[in-house]
Tab-separated table of C-alpha atoms in Angstrom:
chain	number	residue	atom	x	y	z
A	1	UNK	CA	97.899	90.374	89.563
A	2	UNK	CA	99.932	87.317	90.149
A	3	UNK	CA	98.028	85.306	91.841
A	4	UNK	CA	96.747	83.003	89.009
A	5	UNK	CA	100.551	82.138	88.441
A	6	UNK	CA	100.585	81.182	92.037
A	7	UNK	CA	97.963	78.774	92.034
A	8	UNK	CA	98.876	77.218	88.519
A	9	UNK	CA	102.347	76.128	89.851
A	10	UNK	CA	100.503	75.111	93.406
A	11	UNK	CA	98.814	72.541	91.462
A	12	UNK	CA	101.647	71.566	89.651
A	13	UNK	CA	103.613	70.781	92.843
A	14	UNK	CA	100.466	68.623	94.120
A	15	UNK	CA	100.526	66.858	91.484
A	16	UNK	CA	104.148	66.150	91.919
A	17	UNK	CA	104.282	65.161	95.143
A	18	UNK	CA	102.927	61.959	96.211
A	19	UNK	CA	105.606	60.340	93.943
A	20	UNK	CA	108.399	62.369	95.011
A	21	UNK	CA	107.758	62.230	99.027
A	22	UNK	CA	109.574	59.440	100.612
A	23	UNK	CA	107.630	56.404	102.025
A	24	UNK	CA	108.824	56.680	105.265
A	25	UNK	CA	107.360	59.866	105.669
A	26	UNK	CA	103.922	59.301	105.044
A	27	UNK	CA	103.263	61.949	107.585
A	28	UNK	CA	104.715	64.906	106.021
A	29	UNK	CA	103.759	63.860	102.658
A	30	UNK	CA	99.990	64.489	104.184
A	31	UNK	CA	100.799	67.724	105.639
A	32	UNK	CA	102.732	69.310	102.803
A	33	UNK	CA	99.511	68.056	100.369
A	34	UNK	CA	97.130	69.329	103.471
A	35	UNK	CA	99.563	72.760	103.362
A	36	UNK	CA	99.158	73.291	99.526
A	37	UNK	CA	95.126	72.293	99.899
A	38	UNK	CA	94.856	75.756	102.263
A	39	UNK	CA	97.167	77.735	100.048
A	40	UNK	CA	94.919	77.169	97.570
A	41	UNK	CA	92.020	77.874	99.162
A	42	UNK	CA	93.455	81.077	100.988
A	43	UNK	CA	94.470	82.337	97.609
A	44	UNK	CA	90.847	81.585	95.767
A	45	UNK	CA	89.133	83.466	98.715
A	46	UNK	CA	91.235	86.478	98.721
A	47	UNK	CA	92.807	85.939	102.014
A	48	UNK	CA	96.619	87.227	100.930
A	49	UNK	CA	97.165	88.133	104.482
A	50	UNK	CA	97.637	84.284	105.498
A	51	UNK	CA	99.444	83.460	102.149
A	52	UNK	CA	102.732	84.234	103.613
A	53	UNK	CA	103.296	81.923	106.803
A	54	UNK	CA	101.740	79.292	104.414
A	55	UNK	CA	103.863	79.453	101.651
A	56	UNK	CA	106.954	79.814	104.245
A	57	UNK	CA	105.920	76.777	106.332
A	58	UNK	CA	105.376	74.827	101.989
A	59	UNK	CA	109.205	75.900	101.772
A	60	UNK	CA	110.710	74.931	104.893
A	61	UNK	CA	108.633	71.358	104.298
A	62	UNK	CA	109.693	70.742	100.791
A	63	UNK	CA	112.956	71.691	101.386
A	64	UNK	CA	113.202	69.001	104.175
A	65	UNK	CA	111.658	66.458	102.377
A	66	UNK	CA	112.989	66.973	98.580
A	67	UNK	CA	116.191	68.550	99.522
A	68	UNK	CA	117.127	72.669	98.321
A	69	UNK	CA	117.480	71.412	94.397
A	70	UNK	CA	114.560	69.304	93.936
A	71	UNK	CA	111.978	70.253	91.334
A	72	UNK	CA	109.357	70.694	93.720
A	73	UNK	CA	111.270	72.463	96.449
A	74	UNK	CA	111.710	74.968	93.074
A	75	UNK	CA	108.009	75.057	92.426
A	76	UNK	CA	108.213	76.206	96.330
A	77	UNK	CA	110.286	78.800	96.299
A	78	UNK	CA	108.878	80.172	93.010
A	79	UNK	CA	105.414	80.683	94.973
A	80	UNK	CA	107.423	82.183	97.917
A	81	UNK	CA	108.911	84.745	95.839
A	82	UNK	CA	105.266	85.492	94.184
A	83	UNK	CA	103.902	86.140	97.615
A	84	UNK	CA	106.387	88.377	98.920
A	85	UNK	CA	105.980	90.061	95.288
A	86	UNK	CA	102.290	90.682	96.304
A	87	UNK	CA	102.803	92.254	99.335
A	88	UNK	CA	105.854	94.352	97.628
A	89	UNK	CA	108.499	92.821	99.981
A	90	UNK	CA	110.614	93.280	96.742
A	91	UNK	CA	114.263	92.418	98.114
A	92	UNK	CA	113.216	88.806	99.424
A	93	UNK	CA	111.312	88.233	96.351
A	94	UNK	CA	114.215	88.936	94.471
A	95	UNK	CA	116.334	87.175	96.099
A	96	UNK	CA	113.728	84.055	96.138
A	97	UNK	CA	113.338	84.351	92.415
A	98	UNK	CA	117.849	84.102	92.199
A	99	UNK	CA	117.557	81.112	94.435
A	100	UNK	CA	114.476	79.534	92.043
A	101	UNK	CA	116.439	80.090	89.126
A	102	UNK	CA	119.773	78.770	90.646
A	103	UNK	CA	117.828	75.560	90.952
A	104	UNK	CA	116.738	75.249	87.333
A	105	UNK	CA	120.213	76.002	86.399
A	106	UNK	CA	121.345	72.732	88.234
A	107	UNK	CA	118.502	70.705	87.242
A	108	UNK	CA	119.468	71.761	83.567
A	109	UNK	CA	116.162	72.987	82.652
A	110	UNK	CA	115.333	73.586	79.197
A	111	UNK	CA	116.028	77.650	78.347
A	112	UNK	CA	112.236	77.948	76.573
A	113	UNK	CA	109.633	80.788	77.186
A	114	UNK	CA	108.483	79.899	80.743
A	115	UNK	CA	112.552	80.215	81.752
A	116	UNK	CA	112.633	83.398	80.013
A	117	UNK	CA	109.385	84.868	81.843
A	118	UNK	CA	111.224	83.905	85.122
A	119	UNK	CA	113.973	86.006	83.838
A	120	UNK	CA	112.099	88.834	82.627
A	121	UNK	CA	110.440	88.455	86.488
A	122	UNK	CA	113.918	88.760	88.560
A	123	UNK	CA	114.798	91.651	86.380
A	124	UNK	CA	111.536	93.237	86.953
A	125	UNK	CA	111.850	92.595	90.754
A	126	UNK	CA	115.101	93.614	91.142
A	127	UNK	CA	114.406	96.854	89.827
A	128	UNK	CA	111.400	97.361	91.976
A	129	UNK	CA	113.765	96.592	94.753
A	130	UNK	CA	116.028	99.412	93.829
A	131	UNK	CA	118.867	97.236	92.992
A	132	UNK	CA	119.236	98.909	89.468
A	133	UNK	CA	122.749	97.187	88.126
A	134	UNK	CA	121.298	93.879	88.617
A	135	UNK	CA	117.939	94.623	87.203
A	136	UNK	CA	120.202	95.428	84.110
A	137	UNK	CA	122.038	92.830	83.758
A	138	UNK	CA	119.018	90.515	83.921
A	139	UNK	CA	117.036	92.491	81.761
A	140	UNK	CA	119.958	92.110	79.120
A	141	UNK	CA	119.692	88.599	79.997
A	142	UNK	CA	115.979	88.225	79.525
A	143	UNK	CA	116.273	90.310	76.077
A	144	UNK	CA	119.274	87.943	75.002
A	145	UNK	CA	117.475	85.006	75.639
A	146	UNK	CA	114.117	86.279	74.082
A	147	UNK	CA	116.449	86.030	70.681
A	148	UNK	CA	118.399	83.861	71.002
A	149	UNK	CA	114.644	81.870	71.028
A	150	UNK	CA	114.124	83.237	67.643
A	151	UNK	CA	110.961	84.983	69.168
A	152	UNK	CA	108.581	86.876	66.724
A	153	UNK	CA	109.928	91.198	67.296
A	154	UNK	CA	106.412	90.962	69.316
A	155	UNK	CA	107.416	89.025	72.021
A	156	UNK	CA	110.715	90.065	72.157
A	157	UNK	CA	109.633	94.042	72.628
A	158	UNK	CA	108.243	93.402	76.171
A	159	UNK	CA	111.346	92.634	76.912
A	160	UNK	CA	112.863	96.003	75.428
A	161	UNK	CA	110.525	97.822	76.937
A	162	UNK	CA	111.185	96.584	80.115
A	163	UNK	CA	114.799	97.149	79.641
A	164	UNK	CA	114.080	100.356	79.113
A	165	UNK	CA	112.156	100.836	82.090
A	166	UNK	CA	115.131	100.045	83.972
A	167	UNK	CA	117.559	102.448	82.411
A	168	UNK	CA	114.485	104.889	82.925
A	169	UNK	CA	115.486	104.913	86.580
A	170	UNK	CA	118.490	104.636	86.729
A	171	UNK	CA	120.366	108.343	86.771
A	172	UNK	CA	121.962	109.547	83.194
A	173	UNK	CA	120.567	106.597	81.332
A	174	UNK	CA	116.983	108.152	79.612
A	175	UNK	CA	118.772	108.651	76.249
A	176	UNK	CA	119.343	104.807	76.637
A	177	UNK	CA	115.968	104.383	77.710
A	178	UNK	CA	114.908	106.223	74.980
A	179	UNK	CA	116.564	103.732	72.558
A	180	UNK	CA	114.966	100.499	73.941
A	181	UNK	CA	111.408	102.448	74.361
A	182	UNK	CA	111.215	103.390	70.597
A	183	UNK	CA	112.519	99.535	69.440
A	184	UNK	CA	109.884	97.953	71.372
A	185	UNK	CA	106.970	100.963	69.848
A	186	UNK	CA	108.781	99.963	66.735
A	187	UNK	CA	108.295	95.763	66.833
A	188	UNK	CA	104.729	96.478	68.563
A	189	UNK	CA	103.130	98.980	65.328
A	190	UNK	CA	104.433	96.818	63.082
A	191	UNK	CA	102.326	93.528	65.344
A	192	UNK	CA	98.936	95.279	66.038
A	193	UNK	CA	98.954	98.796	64.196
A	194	UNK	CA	98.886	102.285	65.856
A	195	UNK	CA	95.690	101.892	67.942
A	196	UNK	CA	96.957	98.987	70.096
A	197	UNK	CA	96.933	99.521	74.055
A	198	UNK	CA	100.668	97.886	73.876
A	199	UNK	CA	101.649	100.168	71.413
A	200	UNK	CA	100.163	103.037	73.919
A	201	UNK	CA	102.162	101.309	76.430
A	202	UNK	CA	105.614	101.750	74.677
A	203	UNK	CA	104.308	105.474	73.639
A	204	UNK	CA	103.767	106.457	77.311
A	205	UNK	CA	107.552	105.994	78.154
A	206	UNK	CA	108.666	107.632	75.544
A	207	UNK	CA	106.560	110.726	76.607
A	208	UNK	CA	108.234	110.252	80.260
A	209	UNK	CA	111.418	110.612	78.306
A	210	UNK	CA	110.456	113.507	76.403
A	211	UNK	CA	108.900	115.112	80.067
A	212	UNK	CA	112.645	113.898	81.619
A	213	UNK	CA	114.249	116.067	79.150
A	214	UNK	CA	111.834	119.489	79.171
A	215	UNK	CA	110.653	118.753	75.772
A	216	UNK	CA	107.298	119.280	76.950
A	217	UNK	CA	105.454	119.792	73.667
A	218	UNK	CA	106.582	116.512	72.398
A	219	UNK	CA	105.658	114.870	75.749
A	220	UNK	CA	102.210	116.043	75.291
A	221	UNK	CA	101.410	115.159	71.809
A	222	UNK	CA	102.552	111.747	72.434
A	223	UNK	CA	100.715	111.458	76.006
A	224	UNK	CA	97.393	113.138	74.154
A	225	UNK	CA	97.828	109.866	71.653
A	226	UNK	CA	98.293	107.618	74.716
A	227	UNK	CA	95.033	109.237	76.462
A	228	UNK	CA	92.885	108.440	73.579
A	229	UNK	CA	93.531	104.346	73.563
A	230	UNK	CA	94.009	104.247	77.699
A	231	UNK	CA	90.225	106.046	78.186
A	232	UNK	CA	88.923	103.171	75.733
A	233	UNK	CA	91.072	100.241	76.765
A	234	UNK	CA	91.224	100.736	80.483
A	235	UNK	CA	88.402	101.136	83.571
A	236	UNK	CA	87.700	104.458	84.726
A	237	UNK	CA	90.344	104.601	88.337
A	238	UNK	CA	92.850	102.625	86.339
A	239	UNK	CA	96.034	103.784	87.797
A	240	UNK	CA	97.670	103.850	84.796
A	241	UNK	CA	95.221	106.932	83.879
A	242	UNK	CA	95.684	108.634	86.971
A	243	UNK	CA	99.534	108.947	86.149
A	244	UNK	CA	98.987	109.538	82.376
A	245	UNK	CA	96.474	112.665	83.232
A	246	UNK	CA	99.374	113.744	86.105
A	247	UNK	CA	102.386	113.994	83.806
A	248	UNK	CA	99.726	115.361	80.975
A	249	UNK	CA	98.899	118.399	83.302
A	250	UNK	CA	102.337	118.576	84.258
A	251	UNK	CA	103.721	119.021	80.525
A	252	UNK	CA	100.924	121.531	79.991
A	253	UNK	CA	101.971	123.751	82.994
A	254	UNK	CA	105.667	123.380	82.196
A	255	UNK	CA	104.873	124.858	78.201
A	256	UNK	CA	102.269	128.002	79.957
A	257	UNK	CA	99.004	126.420	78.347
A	258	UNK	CA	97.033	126.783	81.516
A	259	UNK	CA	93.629	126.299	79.892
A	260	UNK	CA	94.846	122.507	78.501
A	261	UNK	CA	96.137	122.062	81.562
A	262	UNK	CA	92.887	122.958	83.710
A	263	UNK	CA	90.977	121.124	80.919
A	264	UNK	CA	92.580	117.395	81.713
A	265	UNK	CA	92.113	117.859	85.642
A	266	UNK	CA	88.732	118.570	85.028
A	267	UNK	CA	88.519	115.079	82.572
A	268	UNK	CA	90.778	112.919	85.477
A	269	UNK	CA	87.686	114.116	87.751
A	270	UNK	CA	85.071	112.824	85.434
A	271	UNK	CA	87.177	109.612	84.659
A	272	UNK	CA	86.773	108.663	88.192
A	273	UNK	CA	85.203	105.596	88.506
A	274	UNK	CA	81.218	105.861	88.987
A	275	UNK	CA	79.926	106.768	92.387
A	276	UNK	CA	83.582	107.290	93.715
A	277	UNK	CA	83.358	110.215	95.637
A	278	UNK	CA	87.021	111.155	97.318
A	279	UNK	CA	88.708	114.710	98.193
A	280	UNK	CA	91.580	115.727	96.178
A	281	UNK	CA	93.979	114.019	95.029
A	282	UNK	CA	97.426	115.277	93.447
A	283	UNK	CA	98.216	115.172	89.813
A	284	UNK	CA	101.249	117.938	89.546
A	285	UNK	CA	103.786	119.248	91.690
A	286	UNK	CA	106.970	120.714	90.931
A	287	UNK	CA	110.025	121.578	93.406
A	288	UNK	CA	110.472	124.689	94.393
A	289	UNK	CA	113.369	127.458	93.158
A	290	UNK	CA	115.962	127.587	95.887
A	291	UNK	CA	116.328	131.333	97.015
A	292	UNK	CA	119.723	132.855	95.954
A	293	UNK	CA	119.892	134.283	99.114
A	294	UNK	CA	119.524	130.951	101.632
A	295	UNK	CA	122.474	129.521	99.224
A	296	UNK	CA	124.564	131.851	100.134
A	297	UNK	CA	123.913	131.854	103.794
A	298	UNK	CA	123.754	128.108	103.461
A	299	UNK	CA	120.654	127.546	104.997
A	300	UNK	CA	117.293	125.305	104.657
A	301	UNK	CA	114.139	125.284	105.852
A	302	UNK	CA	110.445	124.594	105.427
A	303	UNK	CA	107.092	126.286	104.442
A	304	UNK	CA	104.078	124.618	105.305
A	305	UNK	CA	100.585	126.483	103.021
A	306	UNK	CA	97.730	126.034	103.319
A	307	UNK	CA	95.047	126.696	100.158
A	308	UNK	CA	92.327	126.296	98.653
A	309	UNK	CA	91.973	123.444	95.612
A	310	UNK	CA	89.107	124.928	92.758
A	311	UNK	CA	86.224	122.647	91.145
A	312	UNK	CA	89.039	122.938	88.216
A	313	UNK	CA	91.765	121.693	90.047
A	314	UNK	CA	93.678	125.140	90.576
A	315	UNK	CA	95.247	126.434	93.651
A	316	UNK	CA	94.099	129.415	95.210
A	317	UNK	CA	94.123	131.491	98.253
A	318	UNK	CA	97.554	130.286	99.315
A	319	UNK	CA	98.479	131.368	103.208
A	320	UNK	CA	101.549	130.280	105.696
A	321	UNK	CA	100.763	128.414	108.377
A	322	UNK	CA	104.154	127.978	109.932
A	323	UNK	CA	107.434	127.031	109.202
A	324	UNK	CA	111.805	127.320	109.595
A	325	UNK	CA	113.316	130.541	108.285
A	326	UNK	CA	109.890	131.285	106.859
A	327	UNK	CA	110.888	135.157	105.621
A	328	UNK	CA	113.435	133.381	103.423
A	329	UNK	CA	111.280	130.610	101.993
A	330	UNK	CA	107.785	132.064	101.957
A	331	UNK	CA	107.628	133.780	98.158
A	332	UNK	CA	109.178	130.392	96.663
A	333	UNK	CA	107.036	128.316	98.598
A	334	UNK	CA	103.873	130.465	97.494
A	335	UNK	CA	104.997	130.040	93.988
A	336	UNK	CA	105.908	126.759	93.677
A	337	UNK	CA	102.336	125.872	95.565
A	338	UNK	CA	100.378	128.323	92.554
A	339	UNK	CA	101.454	125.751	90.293
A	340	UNK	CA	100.558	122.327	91.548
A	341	UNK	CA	97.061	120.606	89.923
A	342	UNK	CA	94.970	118.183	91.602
A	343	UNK	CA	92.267	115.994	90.520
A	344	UNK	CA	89.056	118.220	92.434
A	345	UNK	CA	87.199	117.132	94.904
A	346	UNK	CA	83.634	115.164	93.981
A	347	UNK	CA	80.565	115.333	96.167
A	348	UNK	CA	77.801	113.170	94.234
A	349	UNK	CA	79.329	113.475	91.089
A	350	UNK	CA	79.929	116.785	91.309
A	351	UNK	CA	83.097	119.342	91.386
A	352	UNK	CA	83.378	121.152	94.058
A	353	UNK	CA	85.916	123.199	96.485
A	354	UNK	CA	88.265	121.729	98.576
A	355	UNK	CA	89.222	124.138	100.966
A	356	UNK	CA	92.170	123.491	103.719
A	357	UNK	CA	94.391	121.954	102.102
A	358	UNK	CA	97.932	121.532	103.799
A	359	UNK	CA	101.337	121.130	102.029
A	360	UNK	CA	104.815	120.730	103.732
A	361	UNK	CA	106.815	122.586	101.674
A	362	UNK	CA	111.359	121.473	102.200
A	363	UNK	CA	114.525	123.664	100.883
A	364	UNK	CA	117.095	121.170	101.743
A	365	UNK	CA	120.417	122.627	101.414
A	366	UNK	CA	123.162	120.916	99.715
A	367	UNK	CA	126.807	121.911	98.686
């Protein structure tokens, strides 16, 4: 998805460098141009899988040549980090995009809206990296300098909401997410109206909130509102549906409605896209009750089932097939399993049984 970004600043940089390369190094000025004439091409035909010794052997070369704070060793680095972003190598990426923007910094680049996407990016990246206290504190840096541009509310909610996202991960913080999530539905209504796909954005997390926190009525009338302008705005497969008909099931289970509930896995079957024909695939699971009695004796174990998914996306038929400390385990396990949902299996473009199903089933113990 980043790709055109990629090739953009790859352009940029050849069109940078035959004035920047020294003269007597006519050699490597050839071979970093011949370098960035293959990364281009690799990227245009869909080859990501050479992308990466390319764009390393582009760094090591501009760094040599323009030195570690040179605009185009920048424009290097900034491609490095997009490539390693691809291929979701998140914790060099971050740290790629920290070294791009320590080079701006020195070469006292103008804080405008391409600095503040780079911002927005770290923070992003840093939280896909796990690294969740400096995904904050970038993400309050992004949202800072979004106003500090005197951005229209607009443009300054995608930073909100990916604020939020942050503090949506991070444990204890969803009231906090919360907060950010219903500032950026806020700025976005008042933009584009109710019926917008960003404003369906900024409603989803809010429903994830309202899931977080049990309040699964809420969650669903919010995620039914989502569903309506995701079906229309996005392809059948998106993956963004997928989830959104997961945590809709989910909600329905959690307030008894098992009709609603069987009712969206049969829709996230039929909003598979056309001739895709695949066995099940999971859209609910909850963990199971730990038995009184194992937390007392301070024990775990596992249950592994095996069942039988309906054209409706029901479990049925649920049997043991082995396990540890399987007489203590065995009811929760079968009761927890009676209450996942999948998507159902197709067979040209039709529901059908999936029988044979396996599912490894942990009690971990903890004090």
């Amino acid at each position: 998805m980043r790709w055109p970004i990629i090739l953009l600043l790859g352009v940029l940089l050849l069109e940078l460098a035959p004035d920047g390369v020294a003269e007597e190094n006519p050699s490597e000025k050839q071979k970093l141009i011949q370098l960035y004439d293959e990364y281009k091409t690799v990227l245009k035909n869909g080859s990501s899988d050479k992308s990466i010794p390319l764009a390393v052997e582009i760094y090591n070369l501009s760094r040599r040549i323009y030195g570690e704070k040179s605009k185009i060793h920048a424009t290097a680095v900034f491609n490095l980090a997009q490539v390693q972003s691809h291929f979701t190598n998140y914790e060099e990426a971050a740290h790629l995009y920290q070294q791009h923007l320590d080079i701006l910094e020195h070469l006292e680049t103008p804080e405008d809206e391409t600095y503040l996407f780079k911002f927005g990016l770290l923070a992003q990246t840093y939280r896909q990296a796990k690294e969740l206290k400096k995904a904050v504190v970038w993400g309050k840096k992004a949202l800072n300098m979004a106003k500090s541009l005197e951005l229209p509310p607009e443009k300054i909610a995608p930073y909100e909401l990916d604020l939020g996202r942050t503090y949506y991960t991070t444990f204890g913080k969803g009231g906090m997410a919360a907060r950010y999530f219903e500032k950026a539905y806020s700025h976005f209504v008042d933009a584009y109206g109710e019926d917008h796909i960003k404003v369906a954005d900024a409603l989803f997390w809010q429903a994830k909130v309202d899931f977080y926190y049990h309040d699964s009525e809420k969650a669903a009338e919010k995620f039914e509102r989502v569903r309506m302008i995701f079906e229309r705005e996005l392809s059948n497969g998106h993956h963004l549906i997928w989830e959104l008909y997961g945590l809709l099931v989910g909600a329905y289970v959690e307030m008894g409605d098992a009709e609603k509930a069987t009712q969206r896995s049969i829709a996230a079957a039929e909003h598979r896209p056309e001739g895709f024909d695949k066995e099940v695939i999971s859209l609910f699971k909850v963990a199971p009750e730990y038995p009184y009695s194992a937390m007392l004796k301070g024990i775990g174990g596992h249950v592994i089932v095996e069942f039988t998914v309906t054209e409706t996306g029901e479990v049925e038929g649920i049997k043991t097939i082995d396990g540890e400390n399987i007489e203590i385990f065995e009811e929760a396990a079968h009761n927890v399993a009676a209450k996942f949902r999948y998507v159902p299996s197709l067979q040209n473009g039709k529901r059908v049984k999936t029988e044979g199903i396996l599912h490894k089933i942990t009690f971990e113990y903890r004090e």
